[in-house]
Amino acid sequence: MVSTTHTEALPLEDKSLAHMLYGLMACFPIVLLPAVLSLCINLNQRPNTLSSMLASHLRWQRWSIISMLLVMAVGYLSNQPWLSATLYVAASVWFSGRIFKGWLSLIEGRCI
């Protein structure tokens, strides 16, 4: 008789790349260079060789960094200092939330 409650262990996937990229993204308040480096590494990954969970995190990271850089560029091009400062703070808070949410989902092993 075959037991239906037996579950086979799923192979563990290597999440170290995603953890490293979230770590680089978290360094953005110091300088933007780690976030840009994270984006470059992210763009060089082959999506067909990654699991769906890891691919969803890389996509989440990619759009987070691109969106933050676009909002900060608009803030840089703005002639009003109050508008620039508001856009910088808003982009930083939003980006921090995205890092926090994505990293927690990665630790829990969920797609984002």
Backbone as JSON Lines, residues from 0, in Angstrom:
{"i":0,"aa":"M","n":[0.83,-1.17,0.0],"ca":[0.0,0.0,0.0],"c":[0.89,1.25,0.0]}
{"i":1,"aa":"V","n":[0.57,2.19,-0.87],"ca":[1.35,3.41,-1.01],"c":[0.73,4.51,-0.15]}
{"i":2,"aa":"S","n":[1.56,5.15,0.63],"ca":[1.08,6.22,1.49],"c":[0.99,7.52,0.69]}
{"i":3,"aa":"T","n":[-0.13,8.21,0.8],"ca":[-0.29,9.47,0.07],"c":[0.19,10.66,0.88]}
{"i":4,"aa":"T","n":[0.56,10.43,2.14],"ca":[1.03,11.55,2.97],"c":[2.53,11.76,2.84]}
{"i":5,"aa":"H","n":[3.2,10.84,2.18],"ca":[4.65,10.97,2.0],"c":[4.94,12.05,0.95]}
{"i":6,"aa":"T","n":[5.78,13.0,1.3],"ca":[6.18,14.02,0.34],"c":[7.67,13.94,0.12]}
{"i":7,"aa":"E","n":[8.05,14.04,-1.11],"ca":[9.47,14.02,-1.43],"c":[10.06,15.39,-1.19]}
{"i":8,"aa":"A","n":[11.3,15.4,-0.74],"ca":[11.97,16.67,-0.49],"c":[12.31,17.33,-1.81]}
{"i":9,"aa":"L","n":[11.95,18.58,-1.92],"ca":[12.28,19.33,-3.13],"c":[13.74,19.74,-3.08]}
{"i":10,"aa":"P","n":[14.42,19.74,-4.2],"ca":[15.82,20.15,-4.17],"c":[15.93,21.63,-3.8]}
{"i":11,"aa":"L","n":[16.91,21.93,-2.98],"ca":[17.12,23.31,-2.58],"c":[17.77,24.07,-3.72]}
{"i":12,"aa":"E","n":[17.29,25.26,-3.96],"ca":[17.9,26.05,-5.02],"c":[18.82,27.09,-4.41]}
{"i":13,"aa":"D","n":[19.8,27.46,-5.15],"ca":[20.79,28.41,-4.67],"c":[20.22,29.83,-4.77]}
{"i":14,"aa":"K","n":[20.02,30.45,-3.63],"ca":[19.46,31.8,-3.57],"c":[20.54,32.84,-3.29]}
{"i":15,"aa":"S","n":[21.8,32.43,-3.3],"ca":[22.88,33.34,-2.91],"c":[22.99,34.55,-3.85]}
{"i":16,"aa":"L","n":[22.73,34.36,-5.14],"ca":[22.78,35.48,-6.07],"c":[21.73,36.52,-5.71]}
{"i":17,"aa":"A","n":[20.51,36.09,-5.45],"ca":[19.45,37.03,-5.1],"c":[19.75,37.72,-3.78]}
{"i":18,"aa":"H","n":[20.29,36.99,-2.8],"ca":[20.66,37.62,-1.52],"c":[21.75,38.67,-1.73]}
{"i":19,"aa":"M","n":[22.75,38.35,-2.56],"ca":[23.82,39.3,-2.82],"c":[23.26,40.56,-3.5]}
{"i":20,"aa":"L","n":[22.36,40.38,-4.46],"ca":[21.79,41.53,-5.17],"c":[20.93,42.38,-4.24]}
{"i":21,"aa":"Y","n":[20.15,41.76,-3.35],"ca":[19.38,42.54,-2.37],"c":[20.33,43.29,-1.44]}
{"i":22,"aa":"G","n":[21.45,42.67,-1.07],"ca":[22.44,43.35,-0.24],"c":[23.04,44.56,-0.93]}
{"i":23,"aa":"L","n":[23.36,44.41,-2.21],"ca":[23.87,45.56,-2.98],"c":[22.82,46.66,-3.09]}
{"i":24,"aa":"M","n":[21.57,46.24,-3.3],"ca":[20.49,47.23,-3.41],"c":[20.31,47.98,-2.09]}
{"i":25,"aa":"A","n":[20.52,47.31,-0.98],"ca":[20.33,47.93,0.33],"c":[21.39,48.98,0.63]}
{"i":26,"aa":"C","n":[22.48,48.99,-0.11],"ca":[23.55,49.99,0.09],"c":[23.28,51.3,-0.63]}
{"i":27,"aa":"F","n":[22.12,51.44,-1.27],"ca":[21.87,52.61,-2.11],"c":[21.89,53.94,-1.39]}
{"i":28,"aa":"P","n":[21.54,54.05,-0.09],"ca":[21.57,55.39,0.51],"c":[22.98,55.97,0.58]}
{"i":29,"aa":"I","n":[23.99,55.11,0.63],"ca":[25.37,55.59,0.7],"c":[25.76,56.21,-0.63]}
{"i":30,"aa":"V","n":[25.67,55.43,-1.67],"ca":[25.89,55.87,-3.05],"c":[25.01,55.0,-3.95]}
{"i":31,"aa":"L","n":[24.75,55.45,-5.13],"ca":[23.9,54.69,-6.05],"c":[24.67,53.61,-6.8]}
{"i":32,"aa":"L","n":[25.99,53.61,-6.68],"ca":[26.81,52.65,-7.43],"c":[26.48,51.19,-7.13]}
{"i":33,"aa":"P","n":[26.27,50.78,-5.86],"ca":[25.91,49.37,-5.63],"c":[24.59,48.98,-6.29]}
{"i":34,"aa":"A","n":[23.62,49.87,-6.31],"ca":[22.34,49.55,-6.96],"c":[22.54,49.4,-8.47]}
{"i":35,"aa":"V","n":[23.36,50.24,-9.06],"ca":[23.63,50.14,-10.5],"c":[24.42,48.87,-10.79]}
{"i":36,"aa":"L","n":[25.37,48.52,-9.92],"ca":[26.11,47.27,-10.08],"c":[25.17,46.07,-9.98]}
{"i":37,"aa":"S","n":[24.24,46.13,-9.03],"ca":[23.24,45.08,-8.89],"c":[22.4,44.95,-10.15]}
{"i":38,"aa":"L","n":[22.02,46.07,-10.75],"ca":[21.24,46.05,-11.98],"c":[22.05,45.41,-13.12]}
{"i":39,"aa":"C","n":[23.33,45.74,-13.22],"ca":[24.18,45.17,-14.28],"c":[24.3,43.66,-14.13]}
{"i":40,"aa":"I","n":[24.52,43.2,-12.9],"ca":[24.61,41.75,-12.66],"c":[23.27,41.09,-12.97]}
{"i":41,"aa":"N","n":[22.2,41.73,-12.55],"ca":[20.86,41.2,-12.77],"c":[20.56,41.06,-14.26]}
{"i":42,"aa":"L","n":[20.9,42.06,-15.04],"ca":[20.61,42.02,-16.48],"c":[21.42,40.96,-17.22]}
{"i":43,"aa":"N","n":[22.56,40.54,-16.64],"ca":[23.4,39.54,-17.29],"c":[23.0,38.1,-16.97]}
{"i":44,"aa":"Q","n":[21.95,37.91,-16.17],"ca":[21.49,36.55,-15.85],"c":[20.61,36.03,-16.96]}
{"i":45,"aa":"R","n":[20.75,34.76,-17.26],"ca":[19.92,34.12,-18.28],"c":[18.63,33.63,-17.63]}
{"i":46,"aa":"P","n":[17.48,34.19,-18.05],"ca":[16.22,33.83,-17.4],"c":[15.8,32.38,-17.6]}
{"i":47,"aa":"N","n":[16.24,31.74,-18.67],"ca":[15.81,30.36,-18.93],"c":[16.54,29.34,-18.06]}
{"i":48,"aa":"T","n":[17.62,29.73,-17.4],"ca":[18.35,28.8,-16.54],"c":[17.96,28.95,-15.07]}
{"i":49,"aa":"L","n":[17.06,29.89,-14.75],"ca":[16.68,30.16,-13.38],"c":[15.33,29.54,-13.06]}
{"i":50,"aa":"S","n":[15.12,29.24,-11.78],"ca":[13.81,28.76,-11.37],"c":[12.82,29.92,-11.43]}
{"i":51,"aa":"S","n":[11.54,29.6,-11.4],"ca":[10.52,30.65,-11.49],"c":[10.57,31.58,-10.28]}
{"i":52,"aa":"M","n":[10.9,31.04,-9.09],"ca":[10.97,31.87,-7.89],"c":[12.13,32.86,-8.0]}
{"i":53,"aa":"L","n":[13.29,32.37,-8.39],"ca":[14.45,33.25,-8.51],"c":[14.25,34.25,-9.64]}
{"i":54,"aa":"A","n":[13.65,33.83,-10.74],"ca":[13.39,34.74,-11.86],"c":[12.43,35.84,-11.44]}
{"i":55,"aa":"S","n":[11.44,35.52,-10.61],"ca":[10.5,36.56,-10.16],"c":[11.2,37.59,-9.28]}
{"i":56,"aa":"H","n":[12.15,37.15,-8.47],"ca":[12.89,38.08,-7.62],"c":[13.83,38.96,-8.46]}
{"i":57,"aa":"L","n":[14.46,38.38,-9.44],"ca":[15.34,39.18,-10.29],"c":[14.54,40.21,-11.08]}
{"i":58,"aa":"R","n":[13.35,39.84,-11.54],"ca":[12.48,40.79,-12.23],"c":[12.05,41.91,-11.27]}
{"i":59,"aa":"W","n":[11.69,41.56,-10.04],"ca":[11.3,42.52,-9.0],"c":[12.44,43.51,-8.73]}
{"i":60,"aa":"Q","n":[13.66,42.98,-8.6],"ca":[14.82,43.83,-8.35],"c":[15.08,44.76,-9.53]}
{"i":61,"aa":"R","n":[15.01,44.19,-10.72],"ca":[15.28,44.98,-11.93],"c":[14.33,46.16,-12.04]}
{"i":62,"aa":"W","n":[13.03,45.93,-11.89],"ca":[12.06,47.02,-12.02],"c":[12.14,47.99,-10.85]}
{"i":63,"aa":"S","n":[12.52,47.5,-9.69],"ca":[12.69,48.4,-8.54],"c":[13.82,49.39,-8.79]}
{"i":64,"aa":"I","n":[14.95,48.89,-9.26],"ca":[16.11,49.76,-9.48],"c":[15.84,50.74,-10.63]}
{"i":65,"aa":"I","n":[15.29,50.25,-11.72],"ca":[15.01,51.11,-12.87],"c":[14.03,52.22,-12.48]}
{"i":66,"aa":"S","n":[12.98,51.86,-11.76],"ca":[11.99,52.86,-11.34],"c":[12.6,53.9,-10.41]}
{"i":67,"aa":"M","n":[13.41,53.44,-9.45],"ca":[14.04,54.39,-8.53],"c":[14.97,55.34,-9.3]}
{"i":68,"aa":"L","n":[15.75,54.82,-10.21],"ca":[16.67,55.67,-10.97],"c":[15.91,56.67,-11.83]}
{"i":69,"aa":"L","n":[14.78,56.27,-12.4],"ca":[13.98,57.2,-13.22],"c":[13.41,58.34,-12.36]}
{"i":70,"aa":"V","n":[12.87,57.99,-11.19],"ca":[12.31,59.04,-10.31],"c":[13.42,59.97,-9.83]}
{"i":71,"aa":"M","n":[14.58,59.42,-9.51],"ca":[15.69,60.27,-9.07],"c":[16.22,61.14,-10.21]}
{"i":72,"aa":"A","n":[16.18,60.64,-11.43],"ca":[16.6,61.45,-12.58],"c":[15.64,62.62,-12.8]}
{"i":73,"aa":"V","n":[14.34,62.35,-12.63],"ca":[13.35,63.44,-12.74],"c":[13.6,64.47,-11.65]}
{"i":74,"aa":"G","n":[13.91,64.0,-10.44],"ca":[14.23,64.91,-9.34],"c":[15.48,65.73,-9.62]}
{"i":75,"aa":"Y","n":[16.47,65.11,-10.24],"ca":[17.71,65.81,-10.57],"c":[17.46,66.89,-11.63]}
{"i":76,"aa":"L","n":[16.59,66.59,-12.58],"ca":[16.32,67.54,-13.66],"c":[15.34,68.64,-13.26]}
{"i":77,"aa":"S","n":[14.72,68.49,-12.11],"ca":[13.77,69.5,-11.65],"c":[14.49,70.77,-11.22]}
{"i":78,"aa":"N","n":[13.89,71.92,-11.54],"ca":[14.49,73.21,-11.17],"c":[14.11,73.63,-9.76]}
{"i":79,"aa":"Q","n":[13.1,73.02,-9.2],"ca":[12.63,73.38,-7.86],"c":[13.3,72.49,-6.81]}
{"i":80,"aa":"P","n":[14.06,73.08,-5.89],"ca":[14.74,72.27,-4.86],"c":[13.76,71.47,-3.99]}
{"i":81,"aa":"W","n":[12.61,72.04,-3.67],"ca":[11.65,71.32,-2.83],"c":[11.09,70.1,-3.56]}
{"i":82,"aa":"L","n":[10.91,70.21,-4.88],"ca":[10.42,69.08,-5.67],"c":[11.49,68.0,-5.78]}
{"i":83,"aa":"S","n":[12.72,68.42,-6.0],"ca":[13.83,67.45,-6.07],"c":[13.96,66.68,-4.77]}
{"i":84,"aa":"A","n":[13.95,67.4,-3.65],"ca":[14.08,66.75,-2.35],"c":[12.91,65.8,-2.08]}
{"i":85,"aa":"T","n":[11.71,66.22,-2.44],"ca":[10.54,65.38,-2.25],"c":[10.64,64.1,-3.08]}
{"i":86,"aa":"L","n":[11.06,64.22,-4.33],"ca":[11.2,63.05,-5.19],"c":[12.29,62.11,-4.68]}
{"i":87,"aa":"Y","n":[13.41,62.66,-4.21],"ca":[14.49,61.84,-3.68],"c":[14.03,61.06,-2.45]}
{"i":88,"aa":"V","n":[13.36,61.73,-1.54],"ca":[12.89,61.07,-0.32],"c":[11.83,60.03,-0.66]}
{"i":89,"aa":"A","n":[10.88,60.38,-1.52],"ca":[9.83,59.44,-1.89],"c":[10.42,58.2,-2.58]}
{"i":90,"aa":"A","n":[11.36,58.4,-3.49],"ca":[11.99,57.27,-4.18],"c":[12.77,56.4,-3.2]}
{"i":91,"aa":"S","n":[13.45,57.02,-2.24],"ca":[14.23,56.26,-1.26],"c":[13.34,55.43,-0.35]}
{"i":92,"aa":"V","n":[12.25,56.02,0.13],"ca":[11.34,55.29,1.0],"c":[10.66,54.15,0.23]}
{"i":93,"aa":"W","n":[10.21,54.42,-0.97],"ca":[9.56,53.41,-1.8],"c":[10.52,52.26,-2.1]}
{"i":94,"aa":"F","n":[11.75,52.6,-2.47],"ca":[12.76,51.6,-2.82],"c":[13.12,50.76,-1.59]}
{"i":95,"aa":"S","n":[13.23,51.38,-0.44],"ca":[13.52,50.64,0.79],"c":[12.42,49.63,1.09]}
{"i":96,"aa":"G","n":[11.19,50.04,0.89],"ca":[10.07,49.12,1.08],"c":[10.11,47.95,0.12]}
{"i":97,"aa":"R","n":[10.49,48.22,-1.12],"ca":[10.59,47.14,-2.11],"c":[11.7,46.15,-1.73]}
{"i":98,"aa":"I","n":[12.84,46.67,-1.25],"ca":[13.93,45.79,-0.82],"c":[13.46,44.92,0.34]}
{"i":99,"aa":"F","n":[12.82,45.54,1.33],"ca":[12.35,44.84,2.51],"c":[11.36,43.74,2.14]}
{"i":100,"aa":"K","n":[10.37,44.08,1.33],"ca":[9.34,43.11,0.93],"c":[9.95,41.96,0.11]}
{"i":101,"aa":"G","n":[10.82,42.3,-0.84],"ca":[11.43,41.28,-1.69],"c":[12.35,40.35,-0.94]}
{"i":102,"aa":"W","n":[13.17,40.92,-0.05],"ca":[14.13,40.1,0.69],"c":[13.39,39.16,1.65]}
{"i":103,"aa":"L","n":[12.35,39.64,2.31],"ca":[11.57,38.77,3.19],"c":[10.91,37.64,2.4]}
{"i":104,"aa":"S","n":[10.4,37.94,1.23],"ca":[9.79,36.91,0.39],"c":[10.82,35.88,-0.05]}
{"i":105,"aa":"L","n":[12.03,36.33,-0.34],"ca":[13.1,35.41,-0.74],"c":[13.47,34.49,0.43]}
{"i":106,"aa":"I","n":[13.58,35.05,1.62],"ca":[13.91,34.24,2.8],"c":[12.84,33.19,3.05]}
{"i":107,"aa":"E","n":[11.58,33.56,2.86],"ca":[10.48,32.62,3.05],"c":[10.31,31.65,1.89]}
{"i":108,"aa":"G","n":[11.02,31.89,0.8],"ca":[10.96,30.99,-0.36],"c":[9.75,31.21,-1.24]}
{"i":109,"aa":"R","n":[9.18,32.41,-1.21],"ca":[8.0,32.71,-2.01],"c":[8.38,33.53,-3.23]}
{"i":110,"aa":"C","n":[7.59,33.39,-4.3],"ca":[7.73,34.26,-5.47],"c":[7.24,35.64,-5.09]}
{"i":111,"aa":"I","n":[7.74,36.6,-5.77],"ca":[7.31,37.98,-5.5],"c":[6.53,38.5,-6.68]}
